[in-house]
PDB file of C-alpha atoms in Angstrom:
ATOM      1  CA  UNK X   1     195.703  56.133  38.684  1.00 65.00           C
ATOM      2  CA  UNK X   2     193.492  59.102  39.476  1.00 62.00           C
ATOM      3  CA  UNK X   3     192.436  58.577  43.216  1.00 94.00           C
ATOM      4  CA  UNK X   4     191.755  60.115  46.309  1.00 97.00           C
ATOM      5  CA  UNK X   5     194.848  59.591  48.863  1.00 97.00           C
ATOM      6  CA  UNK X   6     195.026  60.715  52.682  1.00 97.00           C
ATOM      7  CA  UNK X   7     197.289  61.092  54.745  1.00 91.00           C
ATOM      8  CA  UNK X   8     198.507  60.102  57.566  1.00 93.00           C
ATOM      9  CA  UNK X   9     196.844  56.647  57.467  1.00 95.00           C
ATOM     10  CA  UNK X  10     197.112  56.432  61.489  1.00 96.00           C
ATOM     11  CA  UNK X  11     197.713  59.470  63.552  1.00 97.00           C
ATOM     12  CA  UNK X  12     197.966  58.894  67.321  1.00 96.00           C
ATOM     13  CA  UNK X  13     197.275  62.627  69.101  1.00 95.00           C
ATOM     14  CA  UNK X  14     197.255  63.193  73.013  1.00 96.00           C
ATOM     15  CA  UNK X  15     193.773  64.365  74.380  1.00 96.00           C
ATOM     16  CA  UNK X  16     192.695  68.086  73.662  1.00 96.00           C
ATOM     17  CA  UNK X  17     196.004  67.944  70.790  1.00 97.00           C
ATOM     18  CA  UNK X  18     194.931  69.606  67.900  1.00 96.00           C
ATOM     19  CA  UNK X  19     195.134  67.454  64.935  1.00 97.00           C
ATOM     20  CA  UNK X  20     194.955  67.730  61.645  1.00 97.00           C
ATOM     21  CA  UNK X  21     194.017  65.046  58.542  1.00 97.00           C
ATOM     22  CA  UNK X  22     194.601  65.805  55.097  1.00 97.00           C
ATOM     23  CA  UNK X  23     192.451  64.468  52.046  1.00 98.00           C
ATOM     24  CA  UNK X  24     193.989  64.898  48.210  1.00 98.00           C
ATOM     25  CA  UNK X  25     192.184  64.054  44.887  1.00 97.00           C
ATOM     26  CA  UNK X  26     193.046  63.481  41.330  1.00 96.00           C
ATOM     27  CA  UNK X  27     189.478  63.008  39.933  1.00 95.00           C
ATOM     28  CA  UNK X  28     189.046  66.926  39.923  1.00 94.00           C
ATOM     29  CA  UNK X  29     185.296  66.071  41.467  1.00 94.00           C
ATOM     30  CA  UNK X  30     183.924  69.359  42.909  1.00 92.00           C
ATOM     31  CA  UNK X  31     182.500  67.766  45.894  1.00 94.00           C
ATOM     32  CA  UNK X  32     184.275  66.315  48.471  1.00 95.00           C
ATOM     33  CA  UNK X  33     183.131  64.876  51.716  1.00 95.00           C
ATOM     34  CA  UNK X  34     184.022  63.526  55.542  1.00 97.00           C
ATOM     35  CA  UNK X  35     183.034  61.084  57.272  1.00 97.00           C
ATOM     36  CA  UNK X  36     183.677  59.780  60.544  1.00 97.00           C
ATOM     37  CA  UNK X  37     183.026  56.007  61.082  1.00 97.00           C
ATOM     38  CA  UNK X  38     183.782  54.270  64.495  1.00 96.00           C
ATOM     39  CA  UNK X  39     184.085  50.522  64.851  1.00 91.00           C
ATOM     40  CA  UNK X  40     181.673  48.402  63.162  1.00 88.00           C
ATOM     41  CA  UNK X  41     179.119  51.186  62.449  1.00 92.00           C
ATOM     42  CA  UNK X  42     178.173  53.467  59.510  1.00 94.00           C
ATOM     43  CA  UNK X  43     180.674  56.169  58.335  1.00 95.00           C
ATOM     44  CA  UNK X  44     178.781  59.255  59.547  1.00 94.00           C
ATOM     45  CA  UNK X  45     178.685  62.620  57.319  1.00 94.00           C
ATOM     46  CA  UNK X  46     180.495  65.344  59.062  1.00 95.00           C
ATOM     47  CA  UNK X  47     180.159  67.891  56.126  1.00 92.00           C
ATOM     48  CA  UNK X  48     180.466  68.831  52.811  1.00 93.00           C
ATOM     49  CA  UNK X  49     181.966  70.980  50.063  1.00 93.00           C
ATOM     50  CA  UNK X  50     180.284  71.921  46.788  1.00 91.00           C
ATOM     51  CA  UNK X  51     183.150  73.607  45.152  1.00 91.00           C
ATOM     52  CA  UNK X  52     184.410  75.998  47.786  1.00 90.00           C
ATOM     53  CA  UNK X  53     180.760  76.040  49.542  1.00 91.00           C
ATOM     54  CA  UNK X  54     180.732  74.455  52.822  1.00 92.00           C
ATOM     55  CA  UNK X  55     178.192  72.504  54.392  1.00 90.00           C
ATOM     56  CA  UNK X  56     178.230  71.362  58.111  1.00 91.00           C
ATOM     57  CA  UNK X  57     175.706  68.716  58.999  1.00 91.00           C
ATOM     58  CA  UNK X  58     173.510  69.840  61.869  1.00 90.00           C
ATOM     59  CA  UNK X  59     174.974  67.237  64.580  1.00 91.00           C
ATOM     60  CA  UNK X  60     178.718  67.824  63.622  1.00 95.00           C
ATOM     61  CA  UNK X  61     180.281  69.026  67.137  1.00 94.00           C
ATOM     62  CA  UNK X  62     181.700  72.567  66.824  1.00 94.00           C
ATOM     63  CA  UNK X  63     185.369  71.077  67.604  1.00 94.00           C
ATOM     64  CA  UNK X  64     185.270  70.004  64.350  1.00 97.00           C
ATOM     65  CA  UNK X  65     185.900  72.261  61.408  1.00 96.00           C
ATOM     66  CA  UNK X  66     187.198  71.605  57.769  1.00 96.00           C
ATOM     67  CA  UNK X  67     189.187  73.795  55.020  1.00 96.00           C
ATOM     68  CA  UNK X  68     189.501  73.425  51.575  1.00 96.00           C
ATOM     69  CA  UNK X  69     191.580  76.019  49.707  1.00 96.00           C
ATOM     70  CA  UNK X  70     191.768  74.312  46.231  1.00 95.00           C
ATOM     71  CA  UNK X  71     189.773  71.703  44.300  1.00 94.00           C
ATOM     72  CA  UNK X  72     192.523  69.041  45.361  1.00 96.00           C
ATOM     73  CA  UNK X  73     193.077  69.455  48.909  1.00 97.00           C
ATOM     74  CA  UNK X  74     190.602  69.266  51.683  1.00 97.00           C
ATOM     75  CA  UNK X  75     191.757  69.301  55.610  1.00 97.00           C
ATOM     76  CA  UNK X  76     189.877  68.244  58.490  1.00 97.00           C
ATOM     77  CA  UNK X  77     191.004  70.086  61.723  1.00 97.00           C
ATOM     78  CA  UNK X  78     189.994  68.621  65.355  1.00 97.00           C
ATOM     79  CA  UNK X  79     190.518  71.909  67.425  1.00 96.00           C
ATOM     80  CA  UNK X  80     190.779  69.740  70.925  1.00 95.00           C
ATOM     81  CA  UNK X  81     190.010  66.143  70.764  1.00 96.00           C
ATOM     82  CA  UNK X  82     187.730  63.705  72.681  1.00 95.00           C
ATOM     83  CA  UNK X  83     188.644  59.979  74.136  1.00 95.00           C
ATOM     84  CA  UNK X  84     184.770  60.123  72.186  1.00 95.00           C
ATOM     85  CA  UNK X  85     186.811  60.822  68.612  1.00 97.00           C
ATOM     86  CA  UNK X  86     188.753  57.954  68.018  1.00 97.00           C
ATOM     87  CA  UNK X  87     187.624  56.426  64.747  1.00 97.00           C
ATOM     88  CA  UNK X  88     188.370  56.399  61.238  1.00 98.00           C
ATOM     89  CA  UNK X  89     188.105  59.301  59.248  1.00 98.00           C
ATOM     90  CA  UNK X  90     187.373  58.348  55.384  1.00 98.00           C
ATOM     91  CA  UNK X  91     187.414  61.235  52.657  1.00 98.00           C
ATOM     92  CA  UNK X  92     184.999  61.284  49.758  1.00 97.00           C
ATOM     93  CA  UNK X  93     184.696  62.844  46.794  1.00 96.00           C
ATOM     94  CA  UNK X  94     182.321  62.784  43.708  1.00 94.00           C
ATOM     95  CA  UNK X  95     180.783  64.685  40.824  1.00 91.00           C
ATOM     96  CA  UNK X  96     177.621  67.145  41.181  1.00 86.00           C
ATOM     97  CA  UNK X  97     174.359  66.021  40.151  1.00 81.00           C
ATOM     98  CA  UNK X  98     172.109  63.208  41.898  1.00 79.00           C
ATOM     99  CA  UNK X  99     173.442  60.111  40.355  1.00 86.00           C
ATOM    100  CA  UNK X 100     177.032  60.618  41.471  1.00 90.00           C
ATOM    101  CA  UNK X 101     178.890  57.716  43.060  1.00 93.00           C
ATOM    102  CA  UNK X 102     181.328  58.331  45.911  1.00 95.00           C
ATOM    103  CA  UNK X 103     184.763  57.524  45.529  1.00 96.00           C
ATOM    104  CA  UNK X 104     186.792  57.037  48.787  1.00 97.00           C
ATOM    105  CA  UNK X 105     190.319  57.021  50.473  1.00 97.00           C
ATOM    106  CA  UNK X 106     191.163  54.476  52.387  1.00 96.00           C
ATOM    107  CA  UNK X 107     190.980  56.528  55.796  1.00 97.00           C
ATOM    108  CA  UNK X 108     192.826  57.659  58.742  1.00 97.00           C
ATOM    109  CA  UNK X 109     192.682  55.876  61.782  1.00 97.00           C
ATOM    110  CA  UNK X 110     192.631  58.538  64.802  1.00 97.00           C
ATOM    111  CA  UNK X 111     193.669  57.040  67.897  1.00 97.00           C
ATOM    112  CA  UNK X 112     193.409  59.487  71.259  1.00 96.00           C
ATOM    113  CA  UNK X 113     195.834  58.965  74.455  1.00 93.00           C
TER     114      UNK X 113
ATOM    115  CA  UNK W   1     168.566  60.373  61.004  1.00 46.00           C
ATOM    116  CA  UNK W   2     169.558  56.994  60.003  1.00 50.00           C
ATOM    117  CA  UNK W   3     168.041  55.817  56.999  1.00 61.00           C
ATOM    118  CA  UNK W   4     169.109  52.308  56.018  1.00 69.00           C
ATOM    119  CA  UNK W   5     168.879  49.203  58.392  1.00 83.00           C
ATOM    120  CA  UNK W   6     170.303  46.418  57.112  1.00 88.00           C
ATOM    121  CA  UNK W   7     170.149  42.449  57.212  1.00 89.00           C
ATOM    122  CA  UNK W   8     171.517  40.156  58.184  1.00 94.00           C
ATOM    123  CA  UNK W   9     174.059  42.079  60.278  1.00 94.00           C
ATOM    124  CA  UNK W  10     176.645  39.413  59.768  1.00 96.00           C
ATOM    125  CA  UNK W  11     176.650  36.263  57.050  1.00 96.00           C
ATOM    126  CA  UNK W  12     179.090  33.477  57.221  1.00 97.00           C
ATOM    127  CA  UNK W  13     178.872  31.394  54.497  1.00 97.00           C
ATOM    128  CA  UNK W  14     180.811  28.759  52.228  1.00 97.00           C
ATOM    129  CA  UNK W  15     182.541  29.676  48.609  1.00 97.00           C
ATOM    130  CA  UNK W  16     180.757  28.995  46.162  1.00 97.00           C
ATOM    131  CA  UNK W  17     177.509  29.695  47.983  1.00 98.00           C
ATOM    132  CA  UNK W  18     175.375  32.964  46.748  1.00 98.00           C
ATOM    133  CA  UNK W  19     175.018  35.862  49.704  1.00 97.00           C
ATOM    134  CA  UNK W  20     171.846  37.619  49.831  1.00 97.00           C
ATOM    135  CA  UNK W  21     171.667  40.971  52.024  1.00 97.00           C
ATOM    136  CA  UNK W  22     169.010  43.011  52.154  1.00 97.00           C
ATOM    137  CA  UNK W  23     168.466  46.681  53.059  1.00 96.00           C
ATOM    138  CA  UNK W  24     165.331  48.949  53.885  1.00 95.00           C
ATOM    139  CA  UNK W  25     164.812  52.456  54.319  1.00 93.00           C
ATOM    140  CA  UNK W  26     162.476  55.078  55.047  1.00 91.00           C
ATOM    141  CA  UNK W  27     161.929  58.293  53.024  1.00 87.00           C
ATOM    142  CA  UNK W  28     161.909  58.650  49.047  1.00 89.00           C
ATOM    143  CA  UNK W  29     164.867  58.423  47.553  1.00 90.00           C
ATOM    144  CA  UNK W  30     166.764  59.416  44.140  1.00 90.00           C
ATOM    145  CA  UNK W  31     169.200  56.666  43.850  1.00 92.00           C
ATOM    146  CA  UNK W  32     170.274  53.706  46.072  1.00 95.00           C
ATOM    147  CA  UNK W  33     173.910  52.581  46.257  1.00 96.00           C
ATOM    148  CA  UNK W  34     175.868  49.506  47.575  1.00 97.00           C
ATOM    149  CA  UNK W  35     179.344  49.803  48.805  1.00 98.00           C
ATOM    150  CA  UNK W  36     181.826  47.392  49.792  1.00 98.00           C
ATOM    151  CA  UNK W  37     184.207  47.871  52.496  1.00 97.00           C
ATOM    152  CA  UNK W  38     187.250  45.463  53.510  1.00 96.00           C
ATOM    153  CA  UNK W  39     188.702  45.499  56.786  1.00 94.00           C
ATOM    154  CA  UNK W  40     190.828  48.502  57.480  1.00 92.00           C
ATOM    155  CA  UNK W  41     190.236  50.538  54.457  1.00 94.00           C
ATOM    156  CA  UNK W  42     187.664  52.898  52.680  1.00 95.00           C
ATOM    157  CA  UNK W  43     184.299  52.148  50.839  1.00 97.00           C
ATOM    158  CA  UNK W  44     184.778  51.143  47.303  1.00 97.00           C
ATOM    159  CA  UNK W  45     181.360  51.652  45.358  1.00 97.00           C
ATOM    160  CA  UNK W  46     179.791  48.512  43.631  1.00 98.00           C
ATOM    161  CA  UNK W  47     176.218  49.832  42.258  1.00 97.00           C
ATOM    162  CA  UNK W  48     173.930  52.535  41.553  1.00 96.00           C
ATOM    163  CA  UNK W  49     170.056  51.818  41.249  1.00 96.00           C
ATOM    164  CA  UNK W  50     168.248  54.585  40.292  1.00 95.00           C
ATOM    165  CA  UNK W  51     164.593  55.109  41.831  1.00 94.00           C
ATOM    166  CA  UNK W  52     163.126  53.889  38.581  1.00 95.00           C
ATOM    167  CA  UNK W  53     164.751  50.943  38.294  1.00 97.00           C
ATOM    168  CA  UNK W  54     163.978  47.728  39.665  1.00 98.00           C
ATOM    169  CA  UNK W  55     166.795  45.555  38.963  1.00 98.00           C
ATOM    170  CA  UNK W  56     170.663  46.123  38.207  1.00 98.00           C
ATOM    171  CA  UNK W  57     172.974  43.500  37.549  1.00 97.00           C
ATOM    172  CA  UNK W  58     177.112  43.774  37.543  1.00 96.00           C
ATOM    173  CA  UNK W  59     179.494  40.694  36.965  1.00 97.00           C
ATOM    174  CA  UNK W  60     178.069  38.466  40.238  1.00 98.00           C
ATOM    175  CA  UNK W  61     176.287  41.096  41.610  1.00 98.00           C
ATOM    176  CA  UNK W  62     172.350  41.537  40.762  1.00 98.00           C
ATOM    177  CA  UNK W  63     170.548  44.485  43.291  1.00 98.00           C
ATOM    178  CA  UNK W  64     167.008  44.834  43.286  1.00 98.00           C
ATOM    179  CA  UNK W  65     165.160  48.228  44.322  1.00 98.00           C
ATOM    180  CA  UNK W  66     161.356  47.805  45.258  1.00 97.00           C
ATOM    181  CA  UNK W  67     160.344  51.438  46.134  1.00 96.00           C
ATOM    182  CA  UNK W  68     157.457  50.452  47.500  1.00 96.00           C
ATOM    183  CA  UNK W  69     158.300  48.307  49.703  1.00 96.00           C
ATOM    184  CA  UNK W  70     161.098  50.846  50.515  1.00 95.00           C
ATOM    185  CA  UNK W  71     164.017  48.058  50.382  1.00 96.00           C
ATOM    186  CA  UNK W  72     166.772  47.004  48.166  1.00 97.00           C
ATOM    187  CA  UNK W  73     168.471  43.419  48.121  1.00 98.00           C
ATOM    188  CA  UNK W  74     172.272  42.540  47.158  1.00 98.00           C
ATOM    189  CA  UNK W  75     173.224  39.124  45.831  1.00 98.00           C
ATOM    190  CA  UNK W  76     176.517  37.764  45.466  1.00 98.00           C
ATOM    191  CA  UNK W  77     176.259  34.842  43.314  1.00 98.00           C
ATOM    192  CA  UNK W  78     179.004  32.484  43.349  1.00 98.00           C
ATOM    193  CA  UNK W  79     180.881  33.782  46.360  1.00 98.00           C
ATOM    194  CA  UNK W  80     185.100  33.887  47.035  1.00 97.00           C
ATOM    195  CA  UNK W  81     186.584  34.234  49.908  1.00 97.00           C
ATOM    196  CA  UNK W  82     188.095  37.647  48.449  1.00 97.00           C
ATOM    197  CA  UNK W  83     184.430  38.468  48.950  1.00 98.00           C
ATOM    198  CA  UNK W  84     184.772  38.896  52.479  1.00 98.00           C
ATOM    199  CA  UNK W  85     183.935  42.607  53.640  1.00 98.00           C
ATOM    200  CA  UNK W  86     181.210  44.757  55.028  1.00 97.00           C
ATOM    201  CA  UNK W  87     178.802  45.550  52.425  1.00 98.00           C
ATOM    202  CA  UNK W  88     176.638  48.889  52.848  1.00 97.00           C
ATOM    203  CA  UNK W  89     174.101  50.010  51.206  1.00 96.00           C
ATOM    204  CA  UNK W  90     173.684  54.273  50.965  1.00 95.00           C
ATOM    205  CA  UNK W  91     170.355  56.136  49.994  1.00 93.00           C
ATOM    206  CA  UNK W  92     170.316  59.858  48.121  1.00 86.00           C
ATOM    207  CA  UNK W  93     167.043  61.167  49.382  1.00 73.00           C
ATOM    208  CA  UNK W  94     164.780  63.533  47.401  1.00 65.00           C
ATOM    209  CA  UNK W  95     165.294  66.695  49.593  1.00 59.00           C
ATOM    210  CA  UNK W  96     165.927  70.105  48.288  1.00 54.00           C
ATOM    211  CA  UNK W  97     169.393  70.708  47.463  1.00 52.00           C
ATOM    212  CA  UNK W  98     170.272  67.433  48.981  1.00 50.00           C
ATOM    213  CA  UNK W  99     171.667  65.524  45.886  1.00 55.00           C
ATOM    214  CA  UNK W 100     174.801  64.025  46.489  1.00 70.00           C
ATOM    215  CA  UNK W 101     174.643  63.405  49.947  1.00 84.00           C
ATOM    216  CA  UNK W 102     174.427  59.582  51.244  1.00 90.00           C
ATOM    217  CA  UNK W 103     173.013  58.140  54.151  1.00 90.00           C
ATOM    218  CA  UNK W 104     174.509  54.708  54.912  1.00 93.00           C
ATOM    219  CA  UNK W 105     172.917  51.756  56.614  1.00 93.00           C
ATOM    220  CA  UNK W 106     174.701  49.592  59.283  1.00 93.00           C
ATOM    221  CA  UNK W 107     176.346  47.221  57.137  1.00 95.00           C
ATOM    222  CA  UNK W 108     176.363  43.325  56.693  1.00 96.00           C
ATOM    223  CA  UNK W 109     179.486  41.646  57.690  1.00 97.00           C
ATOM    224  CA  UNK W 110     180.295  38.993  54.805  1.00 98.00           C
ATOM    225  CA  UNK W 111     182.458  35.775  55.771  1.00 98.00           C
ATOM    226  CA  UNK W 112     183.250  33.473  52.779  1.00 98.00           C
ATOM    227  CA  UNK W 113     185.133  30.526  54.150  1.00 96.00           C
ATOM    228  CA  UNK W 114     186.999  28.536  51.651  1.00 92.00           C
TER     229      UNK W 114
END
């Protein structure tokens, strides 16, 4: 089934341990999305890609930065993590245009020691 | 900002009972969507209202959009206990080059006991 799979599902990392989380897609949607979502709250945009163009929301904290180098793959990079960025971290992607749902993986749960 | 706020934050109710949750919001908006989330994994999308609609139904699911009111309701008729989840609702606002991006509300936490 076409779907959007990351990986690792839980990654422990030590504090200021870069980390990376990985996000793959079959749908071939030209968006794809991150969110960060902590415990019983909202997931919370980080950014986005349109195709290769990358969008950073205005409150996403410089240690954060993303790459996508093809249509399938998208990587979210935590340059030196926080106790403050333990959460999950759910990929997204979708289709362009205004009345596009979101289709999700089922997340990676960042723990910090 | 945070758009959505959401109510009740958590329902506990008994199968077979319907589950009414309701959402509100605060700028214009394209679209309106409701996601479903069970414990421990991503959101799985459940319905699309567009600003011109008023009322979208889906198996045991019926949402209602009044824009100018600025809220949206959920009902689950006929509730399982595989219903249990959080259940979010998202807005796409009317901004610019905006389309596509969500803005989710808290959530409503969904027990169906059996």
């Amino acid at each position: 089934d076409a779907m959007v799979i990351q990986n690792p599902r839980y990654q422990v990392t030590q504090f200021g341990k870069p980390v990376t989380l990985s996000c793959s897609q079959t749908l071939n949607h030209n968006v794809m999305y991150w969110y960060q979502q902590k415990s019983s709250q909202a997931p919370k945009l980080l950014f986005h890609y349109y195709d290769k163009d990358f969008n950073n929301e205005a409150d996403t904290p410089d240690n954060f930065q993303s790459r996508r180098p093809n249509t399938s793959f998208c990587f979210l990079d935590i340059r030196s993590p926080g106790l403050g960025d333990a959460a999950m971290y759910l990929c997204a992607t979708s289709r362009t245009g205004t009345y596009q749902p979101q289709h999700f993986g089922d997340g990676t749960r960042l723990s910090i020691l | 900002s945070q758009q959505g706020e959401e109510d009740p934050q958590a329902l506990s109710i008994q199968e077979g009972e319907n589950a009414t949750m309701n959402c509100s919001y605060k700028t214009s908006i394209n679209n309106l969507q409701w996601y479903r989330q069970n414990s421990g994994r991503g959101l799985v999308h459940l319905i699309l209202i567009r600003s011109n609609e008023r009322e979208k139904h889906s198996g045991r699911l019926r949402v209602t959009l009044d824009t100018s009111k600025k809220s949206s309701s959920l009902l689950i008729t006929a509730s399982r206990a595989a219903d249990t989840a959080s259940y979010f609702c998202a807005t796409d606002a009317v901004s610019g080059n905006q389309g596509g991006k969500l803005i989710f509300g808290q959530g409503t936490e969904l027990s169906v006991k059996p």
